[in-house]
Amino acid sequence: MWQAGSKESNDCLITLKKSDKTKIKIDSIVGHLFHNQILNAVKDTLKSDNINNVEVLVEDKGALDYTIRARLKVAIKRMMKDV
Amino acid sequence: MLNGVKRKIPNNLPRFVSSDDFLNKKRKLVSKKKKQLKTVFFNSYEEVFDKFNIKDKTTLSFHHHLRNGDRVIQEVCKVIKNNKLNDLHFAPSSIFPSYTNMTELIKKGNITNIHTNYLNGEVAKVISEGKLKGKLIMNTHGGRARAIESGDLAIDVAFIACPTVDRSGNGSGAIGKNACGTLGYCVPDLEYAKKVVLITDNLVDKLDDYQLNGEYVDGVLVVDSIGEAKGIVSGTTEVTKDPIGLKIARDCSVLLSDLGLLKNNFSMQTGAGKTSLAVVNYIKEIMIKQDIKGGFASGGITKSYVEMLEANLFEKLYDVQCFDLEAVRSFKENINHIAMSASKYGNPFEKDIIAEKLDFVILGATEIDLDFNVNVTTDSSGYLIGGSGGHADIAKGAKVTIIISPLIKSRIPIIKEKVTTITTPGEDIDILITERGIAINPKRKDLIKKLKSSKIKVFDIKELLDKTHDITGVPANIKTDDKIIGYVEYRDGTYIDVLRKVHDDYIK
């Protein structure tokens, strides 16, 4: 399991796990307004980093897209270091 | 039918027209309650219920001066549960998170209708989710006084928590182990409820100075404790350290200066939040530097205003509720720290009210829309999170009404095309100050003109909305449930908006 970020206001905590296929779970305080934007930010970042077969959990406290992308990229780097 | 702010209000109900419309109406006033010759002393809450014949469908009122420290409303709820009473109508001036005993009574139908000016915590949550069988009516502080004095809100029994009471039934909030200062919100209840009981934990022989006149009091109940003083403190005594809040506060003080609003004898009111406190500090600096002495500040009074009164920067403080223990102390000691009733504060039909004498007010917003309508009642998914309190009253009364808020709070833009719920009509909102720019209501051409030579850049509110969406993305439209759970009643007694149940998808 690899993580980046925090559960502070305006931030998000990203948790990555190995998986047999890509799964994205979003738990956001602004999910009712921005679910699709958050999902797209995650999908785009995974695609640009060529990442498949991970389970992504986004625990979001109102982070903007660039924060979500940055946190996910760091989590991915931490994962790559280990495998 | 659409009302004056384009909200659909059911046909049989009074529709909001405009904030000035009360001028076209005649004041409705019922007579005050008969004065008493003798005050009865009770031994228990149960005895009060028995003697005042509190049964199903009775209307009970309370005040919120003890805020999260209040124990009276909790005890009354216990008796209602034990006596298995149903369909009660509750009219507390506000509802706080500590009023937990109300929750079960709402769910089970013991309490079915509520009038209040502000609510948050568990009670707000269950009502938002549609658990109140009747309706919730959200008033303003001045509007509640109007409703009581006009007979629109008829109270059977007022339970008034009172820090000190004397043997004649006179009451004071200034002294006692649970002293909370001025008791402005319960004055209409005292004078107009059919029966009035003061609940105290400090009985004295004789009070020379009192706010509540014993001639209106039917009974007194002495208990071990009416609450806990530490729960009384509301707001904060800390100035914000957040750079966004500080920028907003500094810009606000510059703007006030540029508009010429800081001059001898000026009057003002702010909220009690951390950013408001920073604004007050900047104003204080300007007053000292330029040797300005203000006329009065009003409100919910906090420590920072007490310090300014004591430093001779204001002549007087008009106080409807003390927000912290320093304000309580000052209210007791300083003759220029003056109590005002809810009616004298903001009732549109009362003469010479304080709200009408204010030069400027600085208020918050959960949402503000392109018509400058403000929501402080519900959040972005429709949950009840507050209410007007005095917001709509002083926004109408003051010559200049300023909203301060960050443009984005946890990704949520505060500017919307249309606010979820209208608490205060846009016609009474003049200026919005955010960390990324200021917008002025186009109808205030005088203010726009005055700021022509100012360093402050003024944006169209739509430009600020577009700037926000560039950062956050465009939020989805929220789903609403059809079920009407209540109404937002404007201060003149008309309905400015409808409250709907939170959509099942958002229930937490």
Coordinates of C-alpha atoms in Angstrom, one line a residue:
Chain A
M1 CA 0.0 0.0 0.0
W2 CA 1.4 3.5 -1.0
Q3 CA 0.0 6.8 0.1
A4 CA 0.5 10.6 -0.5
G5 CA -1.3 13.6 0.8
S6 CA -3.4 14.3 3.9
K7 CA -6.9 14.7 5.1
E8 CA -6.5 18.4 5.9
S9 CA -9.0 20.8 4.4
N10 CA -8.3 21.5 0.7
D11 CA -6.1 18.5 0.4
C12 CA -6.7 14.8 -0.3
L13 CA -5.2 11.5 0.8
I14 CA -4.4 9.1 -2.1
T15 CA -4.0 5.4 -1.3
L16 CA -2.7 2.9 -4.0
K17 CA -3.0 -0.9 -3.9
K18 CA -2.0 -3.6 -6.4
S19 CA -5.0 -5.0 -8.1
D20 CA -5.9 -7.3 -11.0
K21 CA -7.7 -4.4 -12.7
T22 CA -7.9 -0.6 -12.4
K23 CA -10.4 0.5 -9.7
I24 CA -11.0 4.1 -8.6
K25 CA -12.9 4.9 -5.5
I26 CA -13.7 8.5 -4.6
D27 CA -14.8 9.6 -1.2
S28 CA -15.1 13.4 -1.3
I29 CA -16.8 16.1 0.7
V30 CA -17.6 17.8 -2.6
G31 CA -18.5 14.6 -4.5
H32 CA -22.0 15.9 -5.1
L33 CA -20.5 18.9 -7.0
F34 CA -17.2 17.6 -8.5
H35 CA -17.3 13.8 -8.7
N36 CA -16.7 13.7 -12.4
Q37 CA -13.8 16.3 -12.4
I38 CA -12.1 14.3 -9.6
L39 CA -12.5 11.0 -11.5
N40 CA -11.2 12.5 -14.7
A41 CA -8.1 14.0 -12.9
V42 CA -7.3 10.5 -11.6
K43 CA -7.9 8.7 -14.9
D44 CA -5.8 11.3 -16.8
T45 CA -2.9 11.0 -14.4
L46 CA -2.9 7.2 -14.5
K47 CA -3.0 7.3 -18.2
S48 CA -0.1 9.8 -18.6
D49 CA 2.0 7.8 -16.2
N50 CA 1.0 4.5 -17.9
I51 CA -0.3 2.9 -14.8
N52 CA -2.7 0.0 -14.9
N53 CA -3.9 -2.6 -12.4
V54 CA -4.0 -0.4 -9.4
E55 CA -6.7 0.3 -6.9
V56 CA -6.9 4.1 -6.2
L57 CA -8.7 5.4 -3.2
V58 CA -9.2 9.2 -3.1
E59 CA -10.2 10.6 0.3
D60 CA -10.8 14.2 -0.6
K61 CA -11.4 17.2 1.6
G62 CA -12.0 19.7 -1.3
A63 CA -8.6 19.6 -3.1
L64 CA -8.3 21.3 -6.5
D65 CA -7.5 19.2 -9.5
Y66 CA -3.8 20.1 -9.6
T67 CA -3.5 19.0 -5.9
I68 CA -5.2 15.7 -6.7
R69 CA -2.9 15.1 -9.7
A70 CA 0.3 16.0 -7.7
R71 CA -0.7 13.7 -4.7
L72 CA -1.5 10.8 -7.1
K73 CA 1.9 11.3 -8.9
V74 CA 3.8 11.1 -5.7
A75 CA 1.9 8.0 -4.6
I76 CA 2.7 6.4 -8.0
K77 CA 6.5 7.3 -7.5
R78 CA 6.5 5.8 -4.1
M79 CA 4.9 2.6 -5.6
M80 CA 7.4 2.5 -8.4
K81 CA 10.3 2.7 -6.0
D82 CA 9.1 -0.4 -4.3
V83 CA 8.4 -2.6 -7.3
Chain B
M1 CA -46.5 32.2 -7.8
L2 CA -43.0 33.8 -7.8
N3 CA -42.1 36.2 -5.1
G4 CA -40.0 39.4 -5.3
V5 CA -36.8 37.4 -5.5
K6 CA -38.2 35.0 -8.1
R7 CA -38.7 32.0 -5.8
K8 CA -41.9 29.9 -6.1
I9 CA -44.0 30.2 -3.0
P10 CA -47.2 28.1 -2.6
N11 CA -50.3 30.2 -3.5
N12 CA -52.0 30.5 -0.1
L13 CA -48.9 31.9 1.7
P14 CA -47.6 35.5 2.1
R15 CA -45.1 36.3 -0.6
F16 CA -42.0 38.5 -0.1
V17 CA -42.2 41.6 -2.3
S18 CA -39.2 43.7 -1.3
S19 CA -37.3 44.7 1.8
D20 CA -39.1 48.1 1.8
D21 CA -42.6 46.6 1.5
F22 CA -43.2 46.8 5.3
L23 CA -43.5 50.6 4.8
N24 CA -46.8 50.0 3.0
K25 CA -48.2 47.9 5.8
K26 CA -49.8 48.8 9.1
R27 CA -48.2 47.5 12.3
K28 CA -50.1 44.6 13.8
L29 CA -49.8 44.6 17.6
V30 CA -51.6 42.5 20.2
S31 CA -51.7 43.7 23.8
K32 CA -49.0 42.7 26.2
K33 CA -49.8 40.1 28.8
K34 CA -51.5 41.1 32.0
K35 CA -49.2 42.1 34.7
Q36 CA -49.0 39.9 37.8
L37 CA -49.4 40.9 41.4
K38 CA -47.8 37.9 42.8
T39 CA -45.1 35.5 41.6
V40 CA -45.5 31.8 42.3
F41 CA -42.5 29.6 43.1
F42 CA -42.3 26.1 41.6
N43 CA -40.4 23.1 42.8
S44 CA -39.9 21.2 39.6
Y45 CA -40.2 21.3 35.8
E46 CA -43.1 18.8 36.2
E47 CA -45.0 21.2 38.4
V48 CA -44.6 24.0 35.8
F49 CA -46.1 21.6 33.2
D50 CA -48.9 20.7 35.6
K51 CA -49.8 24.3 36.7
F52 CA -49.5 25.9 33.3
N53 CA -51.5 23.0 31.7
I54 CA -48.8 22.1 29.1
K55 CA -50.4 19.4 27.0
D56 CA -50.4 18.2 23.3
K57 CA -50.0 21.0 20.7
T58 CA -48.9 23.6 23.2
T59 CA -46.4 26.3 22.0
L60 CA -43.3 26.6 24.1
S61 CA -40.6 29.2 23.7
F62 CA -36.9 29.5 24.8
H63 CA -34.0 31.8 24.3
H64 CA -30.5 30.9 23.3
H65 CA -28.4 33.2 25.5
L66 CA -26.7 30.2 27.2
R67 CA -25.9 28.7 23.8
N68 CA -24.1 25.4 24.1
G69 CA -24.2 25.7 27.9
D70 CA -28.0 25.7 28.1
R71 CA -29.6 23.0 30.3
V72 CA -33.2 24.3 30.5
I73 CA -34.3 23.2 27.0
Q74 CA -32.8 19.7 27.7
E75 CA -34.7 19.4 31.0
V76 CA -38.0 20.5 29.4
C77 CA -37.5 17.9 26.6
K78 CA -37.2 15.2 29.3
V79 CA -40.5 16.1 30.8
I80 CA -42.2 16.1 27.4
K81 CA -40.9 12.6 26.8
N82 CA -41.9 11.3 30.3
N83 CA -45.4 12.9 30.0
K84 CA -45.7 11.5 26.5
L85 CA -46.9 14.8 25.0
N86 CA -47.3 15.1 21.2
D87 CA -47.5 17.7 18.5
L88 CA -45.7 20.4 20.5
H89 CA -44.7 23.6 18.8
F90 CA -41.3 24.8 19.8
A91 CA -40.1 28.4 19.4
P92 CA -36.5 28.7 20.6
S93 CA -34.7 31.8 19.4
S94 CA -31.9 29.6 18.1
I95 CA -31.0 25.9 18.3
F96 CA -27.5 24.8 19.2
P97 CA -25.6 21.4 18.9
S98 CA -26.0 20.8 22.6
Y99 CA -29.8 20.6 22.4
T100 CA -29.6 16.9 21.7
N101 CA -32.8 15.9 23.6
M102 CA -34.8 17.7 20.9
T103 CA -33.7 15.2 18.2
E104 CA -35.5 12.2 19.5
L105 CA -38.7 14.2 20.2
I106 CA -38.7 15.4 16.6
K107 CA -38.2 11.9 15.2
K108 CA -41.0 10.5 17.4
G109 CA -43.5 13.3 16.7
N110 CA -43.5 14.8 20.2
I111 CA -42.3 18.1 18.6
T112 CA -43.9 18.6 15.2
N113 CA -43.5 22.3 14.4
I114 CA -40.6 24.7 15.0
H115 CA -40.0 28.4 14.7
T116 CA -36.4 29.5 15.1
N117 CA -33.9 32.1 13.8
Y118 CA -30.8 29.8 13.5
L119 CA -30.0 26.1 14.0
N120 CA -27.1 23.7 13.6
G121 CA -26.0 20.4 14.9
E122 CA -28.1 17.2 15.1
V123 CA -31.5 18.9 15.2
A124 CA -30.6 20.7 11.9
K125 CA -29.5 17.4 10.4
V126 CA -32.7 15.5 11.2
I127 CA -35.0 18.3 10.1
S128 CA -32.9 18.6 6.8
E129 CA -33.6 14.9 6.3
G130 CA -37.3 15.4 6.5
K131 CA -37.9 14.0 10.0
L132 CA -40.0 17.0 11.4
K133 CA -43.7 16.1 10.8
G134 CA -44.9 19.7 10.5
K135 CA -43.0 22.7 9.3
L136 CA -39.9 24.6 10.2
I137 CA -40.2 28.4 10.0
M138 CA -36.9 30.3 10.0
N139 CA -37.2 33.8 11.2
T140 CA -34.8 36.7 11.6
H141 CA -34.0 38.1 15.1
G142 CA -36.1 41.2 14.4
G143 CA -38.7 39.2 12.6
R144 CA -39.2 36.8 15.5
A145 CA -39.9 39.8 17.8
R146 CA -42.4 41.1 15.1
A147 CA -44.1 37.7 14.9
I148 CA -44.5 37.5 18.7
E149 CA -45.7 41.1 19.1
S150 CA -48.2 40.8 16.3
G151 CA -49.7 37.6 17.6
D152 CA -48.6 35.7 14.5
L153 CA -46.4 33.6 16.8
A154 CA -48.6 33.1 19.9
I155 CA -46.6 31.5 22.8
D156 CA -48.4 29.5 25.5
V157 CA -45.5 29.2 27.9
A158 CA -42.1 30.9 27.7
F159 CA -39.3 29.1 29.6
I160 CA -36.7 31.8 30.3
A161 CA -33.4 30.7 31.7
C162 CA -32.3 33.5 33.9
P163 CA -28.9 33.7 35.7
T164 CA -30.3 35.7 38.7
V165 CA -33.9 36.2 39.8
D166 CA -35.2 38.1 42.9
R167 CA -38.2 37.2 45.1
S168 CA -40.5 39.6 43.1
G169 CA -39.6 37.7 39.9
N170 CA -37.3 40.4 38.4
G171 CA -34.5 38.8 36.3
S172 CA -31.0 39.8 35.3
G173 CA -28.3 38.1 33.2
A174 CA -25.5 40.3 34.5
I175 CA -24.8 38.3 37.7
G176 CA -24.9 34.8 39.0
K177 CA -22.7 31.7 38.5
N178 CA -24.0 31.4 34.9
A179 CA -24.1 35.1 34.1
C180 CA -24.5 35.5 30.3
G181 CA -25.0 39.2 30.1
T182 CA -27.9 40.9 28.2
L183 CA -31.0 38.8 27.6
G184 CA -32.3 40.7 24.6
Y185 CA -33.9 37.9 22.6
C186 CA -36.4 36.8 25.3
V187 CA -37.9 40.3 25.9
P188 CA -40.8 39.7 23.5
D189 CA -41.5 36.3 25.0
L190 CA -41.6 37.9 28.5
E191 CA -44.0 40.5 27.5
Y192 CA -46.3 38.5 25.2
A193 CA -46.4 34.8 26.2
K194 CA -49.5 33.7 27.9
K195 CA -47.5 32.3 30.8
V196 CA -43.9 33.0 31.7
V197 CA -41.6 31.1 34.0
L198 CA -38.1 32.1 34.8
I199 CA -35.7 29.3 35.6
T200 CA -32.7 30.3 37.7
D201 CA -29.9 28.8 39.8
N202 CA -29.4 32.1 41.7
L203 CA -32.3 33.4 43.8
V204 CA -31.6 36.7 45.6
D205 CA -33.8 38.9 47.8
K206 CA -33.9 42.0 45.7
L207 CA -32.4 43.1 42.4
D208 CA -32.0 46.9 42.0
D209 CA -31.0 46.6 38.4
Y210 CA -32.8 44.1 36.2
Q211 CA -33.6 43.6 32.5
L212 CA -36.6 41.3 32.9
N213 CA -39.6 43.0 34.7
G214 CA -41.1 40.6 37.3
E215 CA -44.6 42.1 36.6
Y216 CA -44.7 39.9 33.5
V217 CA -43.5 36.8 35.3
D218 CA -46.1 34.2 36.4
G219 CA -43.7 31.8 38.0
V220 CA -40.1 31.1 39.1
L221 CA -38.4 27.7 39.2
V222 CA -35.1 27.5 41.2
V223 CA -32.9 24.6 40.0
D224 CA -29.4 23.4 40.8
S225 CA -28.1 24.6 37.5
I226 CA -29.5 26.3 34.4
G227 CA -26.3 25.5 32.4
E228 CA -22.6 25.8 32.2
A229 CA -20.9 29.1 31.8
K230 CA -18.1 27.8 29.6
G231 CA -20.6 26.7 26.9
I232 CA -21.8 30.3 26.7
V233 CA -18.7 31.5 24.8
S234 CA -19.5 31.7 21.1
G235 CA -17.3 32.8 18.2
T236 CA -13.7 33.2 18.8
T237 CA -11.2 35.5 20.5
E238 CA -8.5 34.6 18.1
V239 CA -7.6 36.8 15.1
T240 CA -7.3 34.7 11.9
K241 CA -3.7 33.7 10.8
D242 CA -4.9 32.5 7.4
P243 CA -3.3 34.8 4.8
I244 CA -6.5 34.7 2.7
G245 CA -8.6 35.9 5.7
L246 CA -6.0 38.6 6.5
K247 CA -6.0 39.9 2.9
I248 CA -9.8 40.1 2.9
A249 CA -9.7 41.9 6.2
R250 CA -7.1 44.4 5.1
D251 CA -8.8 45.1 1.8
C252 CA -12.1 45.6 3.8
S253 CA -10.5 48.2 6.0
V254 CA -9.0 50.1 3.0
L255 CA -12.3 50.0 1.3
L256 CA -14.1 51.4 4.4
S257 CA -11.5 54.2 4.6
D258 CA -11.8 55.0 0.8
L259 CA -15.6 55.2 1.1
G260 CA -15.2 57.7 3.9
L261 CA -17.1 55.5 6.3
L262 CA -14.6 55.7 9.1
K263 CA -15.3 59.2 10.6
N264 CA -16.2 60.6 13.9
N265 CA -19.5 59.2 15.3
F266 CA -19.7 56.4 12.9
S267 CA -21.5 53.1 13.8
M268 CA -20.9 49.5 12.8
Q269 CA -21.6 45.9 13.4
T270 CA -19.6 42.7 12.5
G271 CA -19.9 39.0 13.1
A272 CA -17.8 37.2 15.7
G273 CA -15.6 35.0 13.3
K274 CA -11.8 35.1 13.0
T275 CA -11.8 37.2 9.9
S276 CA -14.3 39.7 11.3
L277 CA -12.0 40.1 14.3
A278 CA -9.1 40.9 11.9
V279 CA -11.3 43.5 10.3
V280 CA -12.1 45.1 13.7
N281 CA -8.4 45.2 14.5
Y282 CA -7.5 47.0 11.2
I283 CA -10.4 49.4 11.9
K284 CA -9.1 50.0 15.4
E285 CA -5.6 50.8 14.0
I286 CA -7.1 53.4 11.6
M287 CA -9.2 54.9 14.4
I288 CA -6.2 55.4 16.6
K289 CA -3.9 56.7 13.9
Q290 CA -6.5 59.2 12.6
D291 CA -7.9 60.1 16.0
I292 CA -11.5 58.9 15.1
K293 CA -14.1 58.3 17.8
G294 CA -17.0 56.1 16.8
G295 CA -20.6 56.6 18.0
F296 CA -21.5 53.0 18.7
A297 CA -21.0 49.3 17.8
S298 CA -23.8 46.8 18.1
G299 CA -24.4 43.2 18.0
G300 CA -23.5 40.2 19.6
I301 CA -20.7 42.0 21.5
T302 CA -17.2 40.4 21.8
K303 CA -14.1 41.1 23.7
S304 CA -12.6 43.2 20.9
Y305 CA -15.4 45.7 21.1
V306 CA -15.2 45.8 24.9
E307 CA -11.5 46.8 24.5
M308 CA -12.5 49.6 22.1
L309 CA -15.2 50.9 24.4
E310 CA -12.7 50.9 27.3
A311 CA -10.1 52.6 25.2
N312 CA -12.7 55.3 24.5
L313 CA -12.8 54.5 20.7
F314 CA -16.6 54.0 20.9
E315 CA -19.0 56.0 22.9
K316 CA -21.5 53.2 23.4
L317 CA -22.1 49.5 22.7
Y318 CA -25.7 48.2 22.1
D319 CA -25.8 44.6 22.9
V320 CA -28.5 42.0 22.3
Q321 CA -26.4 39.1 23.4
C322 CA -22.9 38.8 24.9
F323 CA -20.7 36.5 22.9
D324 CA -17.9 36.0 25.5
L325 CA -17.3 36.4 29.2
E326 CA -15.4 39.6 28.7
A327 CA -18.5 41.1 27.2
V328 CA -20.5 39.7 30.2
R329 CA -18.2 41.5 32.6
S330 CA -18.3 44.8 30.6
F331 CA -22.1 44.6 30.5
K332 CA -22.2 44.4 34.2
E333 CA -19.7 47.1 34.9
N334 CA -20.0 49.7 32.2
I335 CA -23.1 51.9 31.8
N336 CA -22.2 52.6 28.2
H337 CA -22.6 48.9 27.4
I338 CA -26.3 49.0 26.9
A339 CA -28.8 46.1 26.6
M340 CA -31.3 46.1 23.6
S341 CA -34.2 43.8 23.0
A342 CA -34.7 41.9 19.8
S343 CA -37.4 44.4 18.8
K344 CA -35.2 47.4 19.4
Y345 CA -32.5 45.6 17.5
G346 CA -34.2 44.7 14.3
N347 CA -38.0 44.6 14.3
P348 CA -39.0 46.5 11.1
F349 CA -42.2 47.9 12.7
E350 CA -40.5 49.2 15.8
K351 CA -39.4 52.9 16.0
D352 CA -35.8 54.0 16.2
I353 CA -34.3 50.6 15.9
I354 CA -30.5 50.1 16.1
A355 CA -30.3 48.3 12.8
E356 CA -31.6 51.4 11.0
K357 CA -28.9 53.6 12.6
L358 CA -25.9 51.5 11.4
D359 CA -23.5 53.1 8.9
F360 CA -22.1 49.8 7.8
V361 CA -22.2 46.1 8.7
I362 CA -19.7 43.3 7.8
L363 CA -21.4 39.9 7.3
G364 CA -20.5 36.4 6.1
A365 CA -22.1 34.3 3.4
T366 CA -22.3 30.6 2.6
E367 CA -23.3 31.5 -0.9
I368 CA -24.0 34.7 -2.9
D369 CA -25.5 34.8 -6.3
L370 CA -25.3 37.0 -9.4
D371 CA -28.3 39.1 -8.0
F372 CA -26.3 39.4 -4.7
N373 CA -28.9 37.3 -2.8
V374 CA -27.1 35.7 0.2
N375 CA -27.6 32.3 1.7
V376 CA -26.5 31.6 5.3
T377 CA -29.2 29.0 5.9
T378 CA -28.2 25.9 3.9
D379 CA -25.0 24.3 2.6
S380 CA -24.3 23.3 -1.0
S381 CA -26.2 20.0 -0.6
G382 CA -29.2 21.6 1.0
Y383 CA -28.5 20.7 4.7
L384 CA -29.5 23.4 7.2
I385 CA -26.4 24.9 8.7
G386 CA -27.5 28.2 10.3
G387 CA -30.0 30.8 9.5
S388 CA -30.4 34.6 9.3
G389 CA -30.1 35.5 13.0
G390 CA -29.7 39.3 12.5
H391 CA -28.3 39.0 8.9
A392 CA -31.3 40.1 7.0
D393 CA -32.3 42.7 9.7
I394 CA -29.0 44.6 9.7
A395 CA -28.4 44.1 5.9
K396 CA -31.6 46.1 5.4
G397 CA -31.0 48.6 8.1
A398 CA -27.4 49.6 7.5
K399 CA -26.4 52.2 4.9
V400 CA -23.7 50.0 3.5
T401 CA -23.8 46.1 3.8
I402 CA -20.5 44.3 3.1
I403 CA -20.1 40.6 2.7
I404 CA -16.6 39.2 3.3
S405 CA -15.7 35.7 2.2
P406 CA -13.0 33.6 0.5
L407 CA -14.0 33.0 -3.1
I408 CA -13.5 29.2 -2.6
K409 CA -14.1 27.2 0.5
S410 CA -12.8 23.6 0.1
R411 CA -13.3 23.7 -3.7
I412 CA -16.8 25.1 -3.3
P413 CA -17.3 28.5 -5.0
I414 CA -19.2 30.9 -2.8
I415 CA -20.6 32.7 -5.9
K416 CA -23.3 30.9 -7.6
E417 CA -25.7 31.6 -10.5
K418 CA -28.5 31.1 -8.0
V419 CA -28.1 30.5 -4.3
T420 CA -29.6 27.3 -2.9
T421 CA -31.7 29.2 -0.3
I422 CA -32.3 33.0 -0.1
T423 CA -31.8 34.3 3.5
T424 CA -31.1 38.0 2.6
P425 CA -32.3 39.6 -0.6
G426 CA -29.7 41.0 -3.0
E427 CA -31.3 44.5 -2.9
D428 CA -29.8 44.8 0.6
I429 CA -26.3 43.6 -0.2
D430 CA -23.9 46.3 -1.5
I431 CA -20.4 44.9 -1.6
L432 CA -18.7 41.5 -1.8
I433 CA -15.1 41.3 -0.7
T434 CA -13.1 38.2 -1.6
E435 CA -9.3 37.6 -1.7
R436 CA -9.3 37.8 -5.5
G437 CA -11.4 40.9 -5.9
I438 CA -14.3 43.0 -4.9
A439 CA -17.8 43.3 -6.5
I440 CA -20.3 46.0 -6.0
N441 CA -24.0 45.7 -6.5
P442 CA -24.7 47.7 -9.7
K443 CA -27.6 49.5 -8.1
R444 CA -25.1 51.3 -5.7
K445 CA -23.8 53.7 -8.3
D446 CA -22.8 56.1 -5.5
L447 CA -20.4 53.5 -4.1
I448 CA -19.0 52.7 -7.5
K449 CA -18.3 56.4 -8.2
K450 CA -16.6 56.9 -4.8
L451 CA -14.2 54.0 -5.5
K452 CA -13.2 55.4 -9.0
S453 CA -10.0 56.9 -7.5
S454 CA -9.3 54.1 -5.1
K455 CA -6.5 51.6 -5.5
I456 CA -9.1 48.8 -5.1
K457 CA -10.0 47.1 -8.3
V458 CA -13.7 46.4 -8.7
F459 CA -15.0 43.5 -10.8
D460 CA -18.4 42.5 -12.1
I461 CA -19.7 39.7 -9.9
K462 CA -20.0 37.5 -13.0
E463 CA -16.3 38.0 -13.7
L464 CA -15.5 36.8 -10.2
L465 CA -17.7 33.8 -10.8
D466 CA -15.9 32.9 -14.1
K467 CA -12.5 33.4 -12.3
T468 CA -13.7 30.9 -9.7
H469 CA -14.8 28.3 -12.2
D470 CA -11.4 28.5 -14.0
I471 CA -9.9 27.3 -10.7
T472 CA -12.5 24.9 -9.4
G473 CA -14.3 23.6 -12.5
V474 CA -18.0 24.1 -12.9
P475 CA -19.9 22.4 -10.1
A476 CA -22.8 20.0 -11.0
N477 CA -26.3 21.2 -10.3
I478 CA -27.5 19.7 -7.0
K479 CA -30.6 17.5 -6.9
T480 CA -33.5 18.6 -4.6
D481 CA -36.3 16.7 -3.1
D482 CA -39.9 17.8 -3.8
K483 CA -40.9 17.7 -0.2
I484 CA -41.2 21.1 1.5
I485 CA -39.9 21.0 5.1
G486 CA -40.4 24.6 5.9
Y487 CA -40.0 28.3 4.9
V488 CA -37.6 31.2 5.3
E489 CA -39.7 34.0 6.7
Y490 CA -38.5 37.5 5.9
R491 CA -38.5 40.0 8.8
D492 CA -41.8 41.5 7.7
G493 CA -43.6 38.1 7.9
T494 CA -43.6 37.3 4.2
Y495 CA -42.0 34.1 2.8
I496 CA -38.7 34.8 0.9
D497 CA -37.9 31.1 0.2
V498 CA -38.9 27.5 0.6
L499 CA -36.9 24.9 2.4
R500 CA -36.8 21.4 0.9
K501 CA -35.7 18.0 2.2
V502 CA -32.2 17.0 1.3
H503 CA -32.1 14.6 -1.7
D504 CA -31.7 11.0 -0.7
D505 CA -28.4 10.8 -2.6
Y506 CA -26.8 13.3 -0.2
I507 CA -28.0 11.9 3.1
K508 CA -25.0 11.4 5.3

